[in-house]
Short mmCIF file of C-alpha atoms and ligand atoms in Angstrom, two decimals:
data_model
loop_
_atom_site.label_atom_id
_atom_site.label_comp_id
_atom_site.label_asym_id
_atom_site.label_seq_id
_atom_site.Cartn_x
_atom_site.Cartn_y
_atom_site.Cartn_z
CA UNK A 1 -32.57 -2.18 13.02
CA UNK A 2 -30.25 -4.61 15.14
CA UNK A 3 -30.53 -8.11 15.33
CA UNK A 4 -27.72 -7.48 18.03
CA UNK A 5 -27.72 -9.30 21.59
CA UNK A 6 -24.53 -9.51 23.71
CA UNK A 7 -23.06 -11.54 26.79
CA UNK A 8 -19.49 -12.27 27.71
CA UNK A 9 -19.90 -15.91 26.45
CA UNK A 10 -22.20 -15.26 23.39
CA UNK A 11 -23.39 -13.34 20.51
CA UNK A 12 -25.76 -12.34 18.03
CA UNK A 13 -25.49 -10.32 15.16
CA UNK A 14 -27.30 -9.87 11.48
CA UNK A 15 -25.40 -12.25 9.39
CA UNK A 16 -22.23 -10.76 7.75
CA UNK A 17 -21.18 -10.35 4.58
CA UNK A 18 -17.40 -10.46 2.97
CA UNK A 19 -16.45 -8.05 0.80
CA UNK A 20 -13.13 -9.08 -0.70
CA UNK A 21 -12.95 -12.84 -1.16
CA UNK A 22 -10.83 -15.46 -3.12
CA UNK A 23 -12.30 -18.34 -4.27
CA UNK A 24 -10.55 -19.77 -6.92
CA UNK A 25 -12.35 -22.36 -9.19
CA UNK A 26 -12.83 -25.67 -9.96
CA UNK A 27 -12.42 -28.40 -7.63
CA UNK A 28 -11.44 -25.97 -5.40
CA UNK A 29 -14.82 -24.66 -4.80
CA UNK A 30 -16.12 -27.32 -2.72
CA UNK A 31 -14.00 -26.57 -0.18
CA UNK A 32 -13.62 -22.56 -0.08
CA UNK A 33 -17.95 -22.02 -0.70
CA UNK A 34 -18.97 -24.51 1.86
CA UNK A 35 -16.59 -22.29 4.12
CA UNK A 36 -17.88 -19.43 3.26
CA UNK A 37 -21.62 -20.29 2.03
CA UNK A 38 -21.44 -21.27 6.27
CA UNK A 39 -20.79 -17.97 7.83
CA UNK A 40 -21.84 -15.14 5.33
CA UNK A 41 -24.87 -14.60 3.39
CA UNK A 42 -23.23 -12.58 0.59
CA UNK A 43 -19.42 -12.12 -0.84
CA UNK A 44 -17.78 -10.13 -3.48
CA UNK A 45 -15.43 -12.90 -5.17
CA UNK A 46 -12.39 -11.12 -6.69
CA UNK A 47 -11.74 -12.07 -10.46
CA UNK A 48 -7.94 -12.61 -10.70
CA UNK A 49 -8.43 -16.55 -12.43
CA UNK A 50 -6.48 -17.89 -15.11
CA UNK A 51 -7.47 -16.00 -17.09
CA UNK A 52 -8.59 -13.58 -15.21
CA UNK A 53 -12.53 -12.39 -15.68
CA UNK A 54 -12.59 -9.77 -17.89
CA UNK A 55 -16.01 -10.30 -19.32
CA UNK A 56 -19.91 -10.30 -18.41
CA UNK A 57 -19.81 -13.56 -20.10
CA UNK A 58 -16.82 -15.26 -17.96
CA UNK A 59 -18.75 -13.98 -15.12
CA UNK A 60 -21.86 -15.16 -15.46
CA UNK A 61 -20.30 -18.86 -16.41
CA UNK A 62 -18.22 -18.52 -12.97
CA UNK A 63 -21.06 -17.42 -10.91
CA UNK A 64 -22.44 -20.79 -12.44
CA UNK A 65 -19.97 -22.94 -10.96
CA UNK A 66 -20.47 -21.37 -7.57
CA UNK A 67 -23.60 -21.54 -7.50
CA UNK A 68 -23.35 -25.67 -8.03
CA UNK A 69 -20.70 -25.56 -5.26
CA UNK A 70 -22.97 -24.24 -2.65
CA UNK A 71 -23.67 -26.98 0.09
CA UNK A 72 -27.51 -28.40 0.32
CA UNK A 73 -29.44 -26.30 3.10
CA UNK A 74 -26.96 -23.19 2.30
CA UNK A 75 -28.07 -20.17 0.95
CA UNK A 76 -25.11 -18.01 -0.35
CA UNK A 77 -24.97 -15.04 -2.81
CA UNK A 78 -21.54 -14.49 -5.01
CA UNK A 79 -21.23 -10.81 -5.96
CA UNK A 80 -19.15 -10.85 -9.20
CA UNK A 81 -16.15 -8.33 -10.27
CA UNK A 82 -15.11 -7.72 -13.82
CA UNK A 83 -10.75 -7.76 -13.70
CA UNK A 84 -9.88 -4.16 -14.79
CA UNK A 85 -7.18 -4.34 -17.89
CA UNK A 86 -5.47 -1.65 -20.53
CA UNK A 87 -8.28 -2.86 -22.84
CA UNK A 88 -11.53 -3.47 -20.91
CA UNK A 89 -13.81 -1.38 -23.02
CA UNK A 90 -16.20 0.97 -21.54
CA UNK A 91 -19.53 -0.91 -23.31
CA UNK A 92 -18.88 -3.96 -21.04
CA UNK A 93 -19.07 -2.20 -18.27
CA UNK A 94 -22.80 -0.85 -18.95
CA UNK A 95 -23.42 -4.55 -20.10
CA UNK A 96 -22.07 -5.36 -16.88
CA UNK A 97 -24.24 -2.85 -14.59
CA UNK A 98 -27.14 -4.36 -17.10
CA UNK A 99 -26.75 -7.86 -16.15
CA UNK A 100 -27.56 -7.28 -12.09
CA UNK A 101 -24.99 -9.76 -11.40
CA UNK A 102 -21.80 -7.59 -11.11
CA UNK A 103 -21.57 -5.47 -8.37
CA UNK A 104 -18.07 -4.14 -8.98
CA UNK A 105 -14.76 -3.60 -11.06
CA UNK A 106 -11.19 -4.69 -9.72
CA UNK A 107 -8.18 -2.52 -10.68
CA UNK A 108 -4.87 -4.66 -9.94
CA UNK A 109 -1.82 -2.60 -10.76
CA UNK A 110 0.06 -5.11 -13.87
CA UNK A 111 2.34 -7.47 -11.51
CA UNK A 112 1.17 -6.41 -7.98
CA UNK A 113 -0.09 -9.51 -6.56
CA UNK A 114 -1.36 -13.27 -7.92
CA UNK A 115 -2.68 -13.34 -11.25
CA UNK A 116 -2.20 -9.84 -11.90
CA UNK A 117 -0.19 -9.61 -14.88
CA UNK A 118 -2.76 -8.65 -17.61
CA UNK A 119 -3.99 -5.58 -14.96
CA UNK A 120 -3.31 -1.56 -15.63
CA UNK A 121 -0.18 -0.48 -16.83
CA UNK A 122 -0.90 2.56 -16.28
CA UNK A 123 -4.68 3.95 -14.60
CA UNK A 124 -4.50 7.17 -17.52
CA UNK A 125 -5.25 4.28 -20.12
CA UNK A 126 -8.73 3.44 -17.74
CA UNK A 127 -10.25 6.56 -17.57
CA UNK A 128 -12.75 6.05 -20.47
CA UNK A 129 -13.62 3.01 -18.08
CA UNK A 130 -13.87 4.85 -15.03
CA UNK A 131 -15.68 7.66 -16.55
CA UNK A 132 -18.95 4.97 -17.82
CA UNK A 133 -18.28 3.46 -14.13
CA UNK A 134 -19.47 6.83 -12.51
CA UNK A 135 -22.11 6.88 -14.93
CA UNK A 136 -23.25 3.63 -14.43
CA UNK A 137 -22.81 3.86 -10.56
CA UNK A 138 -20.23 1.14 -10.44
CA UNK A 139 -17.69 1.03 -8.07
CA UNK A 140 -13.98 0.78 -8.23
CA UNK A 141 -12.17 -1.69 -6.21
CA UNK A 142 -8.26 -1.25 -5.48
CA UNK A 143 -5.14 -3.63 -5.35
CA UNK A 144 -3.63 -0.05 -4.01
CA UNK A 145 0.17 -0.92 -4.00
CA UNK A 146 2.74 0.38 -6.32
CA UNK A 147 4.80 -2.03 -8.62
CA UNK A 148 7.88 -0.21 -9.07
CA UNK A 149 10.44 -2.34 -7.94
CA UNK A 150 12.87 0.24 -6.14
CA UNK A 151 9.56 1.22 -4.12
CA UNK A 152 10.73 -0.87 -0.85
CA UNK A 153 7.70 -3.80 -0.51
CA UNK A 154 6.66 -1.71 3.16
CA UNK A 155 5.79 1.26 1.30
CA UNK A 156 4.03 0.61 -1.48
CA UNK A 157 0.69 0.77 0.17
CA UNK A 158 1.60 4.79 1.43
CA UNK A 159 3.20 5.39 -2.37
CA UNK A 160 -0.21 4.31 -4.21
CA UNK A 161 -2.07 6.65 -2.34
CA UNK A 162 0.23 9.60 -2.58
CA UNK A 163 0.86 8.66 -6.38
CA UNK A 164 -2.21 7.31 -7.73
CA UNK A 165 -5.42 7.55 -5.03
CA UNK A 166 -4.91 10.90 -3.84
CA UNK A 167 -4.72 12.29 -7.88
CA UNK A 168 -7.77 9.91 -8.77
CA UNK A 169 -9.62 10.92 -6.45
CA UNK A 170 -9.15 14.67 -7.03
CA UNK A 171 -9.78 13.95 -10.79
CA UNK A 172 -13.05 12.04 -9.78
CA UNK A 173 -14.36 13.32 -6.69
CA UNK A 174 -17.77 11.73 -7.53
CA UNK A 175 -16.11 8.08 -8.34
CA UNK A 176 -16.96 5.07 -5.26
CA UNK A 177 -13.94 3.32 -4.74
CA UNK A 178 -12.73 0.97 -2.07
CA UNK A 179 -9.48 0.41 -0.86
CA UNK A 180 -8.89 -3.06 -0.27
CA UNK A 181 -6.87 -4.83 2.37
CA UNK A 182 -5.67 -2.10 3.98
CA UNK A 183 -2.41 -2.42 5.88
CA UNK A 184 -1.15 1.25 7.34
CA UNK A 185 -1.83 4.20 9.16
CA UNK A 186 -1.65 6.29 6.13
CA UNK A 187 -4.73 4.05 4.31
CA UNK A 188 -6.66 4.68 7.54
CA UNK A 189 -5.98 8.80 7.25
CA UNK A 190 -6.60 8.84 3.62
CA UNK A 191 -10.36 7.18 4.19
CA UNK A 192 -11.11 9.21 7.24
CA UNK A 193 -10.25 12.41 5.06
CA UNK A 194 -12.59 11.85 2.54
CA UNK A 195 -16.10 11.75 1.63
CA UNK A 196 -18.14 8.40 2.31
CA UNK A 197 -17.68 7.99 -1.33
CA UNK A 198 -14.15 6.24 -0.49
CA UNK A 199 -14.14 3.46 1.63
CA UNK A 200 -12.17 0.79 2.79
CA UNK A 201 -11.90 -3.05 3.61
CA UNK A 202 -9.94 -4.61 6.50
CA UNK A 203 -8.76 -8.13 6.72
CA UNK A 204 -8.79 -10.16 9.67
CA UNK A 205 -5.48 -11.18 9.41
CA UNK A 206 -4.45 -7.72 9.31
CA UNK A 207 -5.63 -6.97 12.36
CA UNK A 208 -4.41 -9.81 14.10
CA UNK A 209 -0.95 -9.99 13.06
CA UNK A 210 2.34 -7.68 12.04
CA UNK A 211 4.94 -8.09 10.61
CA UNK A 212 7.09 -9.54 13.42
CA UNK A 213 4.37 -12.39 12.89
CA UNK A 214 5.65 -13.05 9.44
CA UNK A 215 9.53 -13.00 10.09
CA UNK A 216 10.36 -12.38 13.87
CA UNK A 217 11.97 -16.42 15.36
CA UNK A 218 11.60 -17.74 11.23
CA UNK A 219 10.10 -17.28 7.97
CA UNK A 220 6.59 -17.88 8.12
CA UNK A 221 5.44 -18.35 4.68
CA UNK A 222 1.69 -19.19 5.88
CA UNK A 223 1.58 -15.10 6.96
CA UNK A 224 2.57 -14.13 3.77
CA UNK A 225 -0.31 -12.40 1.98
CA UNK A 226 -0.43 -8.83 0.06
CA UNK A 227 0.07 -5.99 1.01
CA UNK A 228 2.30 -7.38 3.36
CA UNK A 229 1.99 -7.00 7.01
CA UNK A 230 3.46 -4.05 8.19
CA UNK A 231 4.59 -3.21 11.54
CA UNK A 232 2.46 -3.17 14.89
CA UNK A 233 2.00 1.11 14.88
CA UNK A 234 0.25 0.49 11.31
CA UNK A 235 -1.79 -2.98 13.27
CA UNK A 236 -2.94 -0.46 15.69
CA UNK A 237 -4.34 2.24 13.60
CA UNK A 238 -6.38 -0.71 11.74
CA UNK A 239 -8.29 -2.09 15.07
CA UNK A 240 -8.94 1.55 15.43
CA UNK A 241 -10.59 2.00 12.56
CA UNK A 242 -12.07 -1.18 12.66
CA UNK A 243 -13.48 -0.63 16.01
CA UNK A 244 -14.20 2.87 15.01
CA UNK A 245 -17.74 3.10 13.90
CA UNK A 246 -17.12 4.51 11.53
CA UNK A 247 -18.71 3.58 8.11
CA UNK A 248 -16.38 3.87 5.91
CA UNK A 249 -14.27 0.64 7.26
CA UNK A 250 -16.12 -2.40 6.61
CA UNK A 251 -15.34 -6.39 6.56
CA UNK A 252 -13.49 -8.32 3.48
CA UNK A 253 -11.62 -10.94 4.56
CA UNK A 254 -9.13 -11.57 1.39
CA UNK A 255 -9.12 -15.20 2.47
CA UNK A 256 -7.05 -16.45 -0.77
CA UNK A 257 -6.13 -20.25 -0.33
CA UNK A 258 -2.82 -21.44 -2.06
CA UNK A 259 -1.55 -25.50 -2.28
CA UNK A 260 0.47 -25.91 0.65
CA UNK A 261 3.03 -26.78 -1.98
CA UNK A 262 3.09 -23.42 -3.54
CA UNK A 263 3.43 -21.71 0.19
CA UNK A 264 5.56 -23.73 1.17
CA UNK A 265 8.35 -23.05 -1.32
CA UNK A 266 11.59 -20.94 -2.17
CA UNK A 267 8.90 -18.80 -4.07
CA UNK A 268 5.98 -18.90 -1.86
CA UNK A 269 3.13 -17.51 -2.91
CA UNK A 270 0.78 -14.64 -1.26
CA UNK A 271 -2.37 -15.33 0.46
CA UNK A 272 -3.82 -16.50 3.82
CA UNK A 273 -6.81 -18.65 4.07
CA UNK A 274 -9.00 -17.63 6.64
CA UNK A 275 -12.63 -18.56 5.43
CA UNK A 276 -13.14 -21.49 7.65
CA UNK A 277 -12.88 -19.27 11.21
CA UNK A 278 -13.41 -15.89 9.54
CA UNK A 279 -16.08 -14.32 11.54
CA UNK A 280 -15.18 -16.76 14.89
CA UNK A 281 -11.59 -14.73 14.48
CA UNK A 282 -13.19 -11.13 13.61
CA UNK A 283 -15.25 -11.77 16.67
CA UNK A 284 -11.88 -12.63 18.98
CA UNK A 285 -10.63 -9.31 17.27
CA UNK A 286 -13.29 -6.88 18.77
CA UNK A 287 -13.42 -8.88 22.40
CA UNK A 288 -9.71 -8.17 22.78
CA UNK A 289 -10.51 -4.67 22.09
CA UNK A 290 -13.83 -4.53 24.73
CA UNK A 291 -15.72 -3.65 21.21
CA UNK A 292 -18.07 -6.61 20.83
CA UNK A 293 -20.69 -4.07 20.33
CA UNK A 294 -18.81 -2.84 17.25
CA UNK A 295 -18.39 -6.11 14.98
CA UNK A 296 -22.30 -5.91 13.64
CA UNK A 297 -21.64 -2.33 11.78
CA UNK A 298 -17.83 -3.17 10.70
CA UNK A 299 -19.23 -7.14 9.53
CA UNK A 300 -23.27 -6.59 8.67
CA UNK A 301 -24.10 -3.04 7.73
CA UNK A 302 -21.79 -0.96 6.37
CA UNK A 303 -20.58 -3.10 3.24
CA UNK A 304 -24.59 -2.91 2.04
CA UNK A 305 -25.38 0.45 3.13
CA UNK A 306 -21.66 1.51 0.45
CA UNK A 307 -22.90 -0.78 -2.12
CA UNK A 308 -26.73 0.08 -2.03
CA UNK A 309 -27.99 -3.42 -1.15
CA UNK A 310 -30.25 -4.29 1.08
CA UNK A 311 -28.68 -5.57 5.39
CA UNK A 312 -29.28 -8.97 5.80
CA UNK A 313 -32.66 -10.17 7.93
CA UNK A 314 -31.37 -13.35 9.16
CA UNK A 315 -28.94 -13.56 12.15
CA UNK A 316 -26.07 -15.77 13.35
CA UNK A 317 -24.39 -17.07 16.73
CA UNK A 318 -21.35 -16.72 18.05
CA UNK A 319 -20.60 -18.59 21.39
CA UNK A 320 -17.29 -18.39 23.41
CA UNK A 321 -16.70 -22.09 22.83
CA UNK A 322 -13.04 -23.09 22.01
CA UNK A 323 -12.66 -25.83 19.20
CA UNK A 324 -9.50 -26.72 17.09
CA UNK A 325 -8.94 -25.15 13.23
CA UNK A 326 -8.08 -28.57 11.42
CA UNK A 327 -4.39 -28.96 10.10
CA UNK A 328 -5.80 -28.92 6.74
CA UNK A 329 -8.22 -29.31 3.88
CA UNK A 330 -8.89 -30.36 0.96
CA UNK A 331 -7.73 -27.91 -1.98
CA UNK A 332 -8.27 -29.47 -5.60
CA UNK A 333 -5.70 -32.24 -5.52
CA UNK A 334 -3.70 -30.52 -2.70
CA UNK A 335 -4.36 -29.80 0.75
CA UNK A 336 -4.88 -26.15 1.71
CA UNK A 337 -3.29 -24.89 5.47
CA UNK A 338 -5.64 -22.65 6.86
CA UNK A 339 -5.18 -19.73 9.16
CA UNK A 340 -4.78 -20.91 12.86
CA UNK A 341 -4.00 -24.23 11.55
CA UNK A 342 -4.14 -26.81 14.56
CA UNK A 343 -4.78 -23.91 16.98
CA UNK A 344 -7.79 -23.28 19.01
CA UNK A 345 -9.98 -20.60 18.23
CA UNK A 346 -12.03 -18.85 21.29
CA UNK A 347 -15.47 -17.98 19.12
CA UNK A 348 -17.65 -20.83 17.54
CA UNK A 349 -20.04 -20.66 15.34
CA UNK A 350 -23.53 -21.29 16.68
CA UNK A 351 -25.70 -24.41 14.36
CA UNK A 352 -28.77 -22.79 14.84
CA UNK A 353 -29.20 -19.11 13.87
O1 DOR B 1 -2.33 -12.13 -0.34
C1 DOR B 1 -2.96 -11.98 -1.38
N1 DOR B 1 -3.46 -13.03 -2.08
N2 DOR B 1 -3.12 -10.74 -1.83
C2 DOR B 1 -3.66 -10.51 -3.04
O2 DOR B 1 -3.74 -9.38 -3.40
C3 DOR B 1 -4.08 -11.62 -3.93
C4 DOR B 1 -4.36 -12.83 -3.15
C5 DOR B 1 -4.47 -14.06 -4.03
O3 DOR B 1 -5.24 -14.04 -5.00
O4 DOR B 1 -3.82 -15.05 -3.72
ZN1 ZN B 2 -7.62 -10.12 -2.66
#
């Protein structure tokens, strides 16, 4: 079933989901739920706080203060992830399919990305883990980049899945994983060469930008995020997929806000906010590539039918009306810059759905 209806100037679609989101905590969640809470029904929110969430307990508490950050009239869903470490033990993560309120466990290679250093050393030391998760039906979610500092920061996507994917994989052909934030041609191969037990997430920004985006005319530390973007052959093969059909490529945005401070800095930090004009910008995405008819199965149905839950019934609006991303927003006792900061944005979000 569809909740689908199309024109050049509007849209309708079953509300979306996001399945790879940031949300930080704290103060910080009035701003980055009420974006979110406003556009998609349901989002898996990664667990890489300080300290990261490496029990059912800290999720449960977290899925607490989320749940008090959701705006009045908004109904939202957070999908919670237990943070994969060397010592996660395998009983936590039957307590965890027990609890119905974690959907999913996040492997972040030690030192990949932001709060990631208490992640797997090495993925031998997780197999007892892994082995419970396929027993318990649980799926794996992957930082998939490499860590080894001579591996040059452009490859490191290609080298996890020759070094680590491809022999996990093989060793557990019956294990769900997704590949998150994909960035390359060789991600989109690997997932169209295997079973729909492997699938993969695409970010917006991703598939709007490259790499010449990030350093081509100045250092742009607001397009910094990881995996890094790579160059425009590797953009390409993403819309491809995206706009493939195919149902192994579904939405997760990675929005991950930073202080403009810590962006903004010698040592900026990764991450690109994009939660308050995600779908608006998915939508611009799949015009530009005449495959408007695509977005519902990439944004609304594949991420449930991989997980086993249930498509959304509602439906939202998307109208070509342009409007202005604001400068900035409030972030804790920062400000956060958001993608498209200032700019105009084609799609708008319809208030009645
Ligand atoms: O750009 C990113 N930001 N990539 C990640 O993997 C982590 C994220 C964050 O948490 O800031
Ligand atoms: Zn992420």
């Amino acid at each position: 079933m569809t909740n689908a209806l199309m024109t050049d100037q509007s849209i309708r679609i079953t509300q979306p989901d996001d399945w790879h989101l940031h949300l930080r905590d704290g103060a910080a969640l009035t701003t980055t739920v009420a974006h979110t809470a406003e556009r998609f029904a349901r989002a898996i929110v990664m667990p890489n706080l300080k300290p990261p969430i490496t029990s059912v307990a800290a999720a449960r508490d977290y899925r607490a203060r989320i749940l008090d950050a959701i705006p009045q009239g908004l109904s939202f869903e957070p999908l919670m992830t237990l943070y994969l470490t060397d010592d996660l033990s395998p009983d936590e993560i039957t307590a965890a399919r027990e609890s119905g309120l974690i959907i999913a466990v996040k492997y972040y290679p030690a030192g990949a990305t932001t709060n990631s250093d208490s992640g797997v050393t090495e993925i031998s030391k997780s197999y007892s883990v892994i082995e419970r998760m396929i027993d318990e039906g649980m799926p794996l979610l992957l930082h998939g980049e490499v860590t080894n500092p001579e591996i040059d920061i452009f490859d490191r996507e290609q080298c996890f899945i020759d070094e680590v994917l491809d022999p996990l994989t093989q060793r557990y052909p019956e294990l769900k994983v997704v590949l998150e934030h994909i960035t390359t041609k060789n991600a989109v191969d690997f997932v169209n060469s295997q079973k729909d037990n492997i699938a993969a997430t695409i970010t917006v920004h991703h598939l709007l930008y490259n790499r010449n985006d990030l350093l081509a005319g100045g250092v742009r530390p607001h397009f910094y995020c990881l995996p890094i973007l790579k160059r425009n052959t590797h953009q390409q093969a993403l819309l491809n997929a995206a706009s493939s059909g195919s149902r192994q490529f579904f939405l997760g945005t990675d929005s991950a806000p930073h202080e403009q401070d810590r962006k903004e800095s010698d040592c900026g930090c990764a991450g690109i906010y994009s939660a308050p004009a995600a779908i608006e910008l998915y939508a611009e995405v799949f015009e530009s590539l005449n495959a408007l008819d695509k977005l519902e199965g990439f944004a609304s149905f594949f991420g449930p039918d991989f997980y086993g839950l249930p498509r959304n019934k509602n439906s939202i609006n998307l109208t070509k009306t342009p409007w202005t991303m604001d400068q900035d927003f409030q972030f804790d006792n920062s400000c956060v810059i958001p993608i498209r900061a200032g700019e105009t944005i084609s799609w708008q979000l319809g208030k009645d759905s």
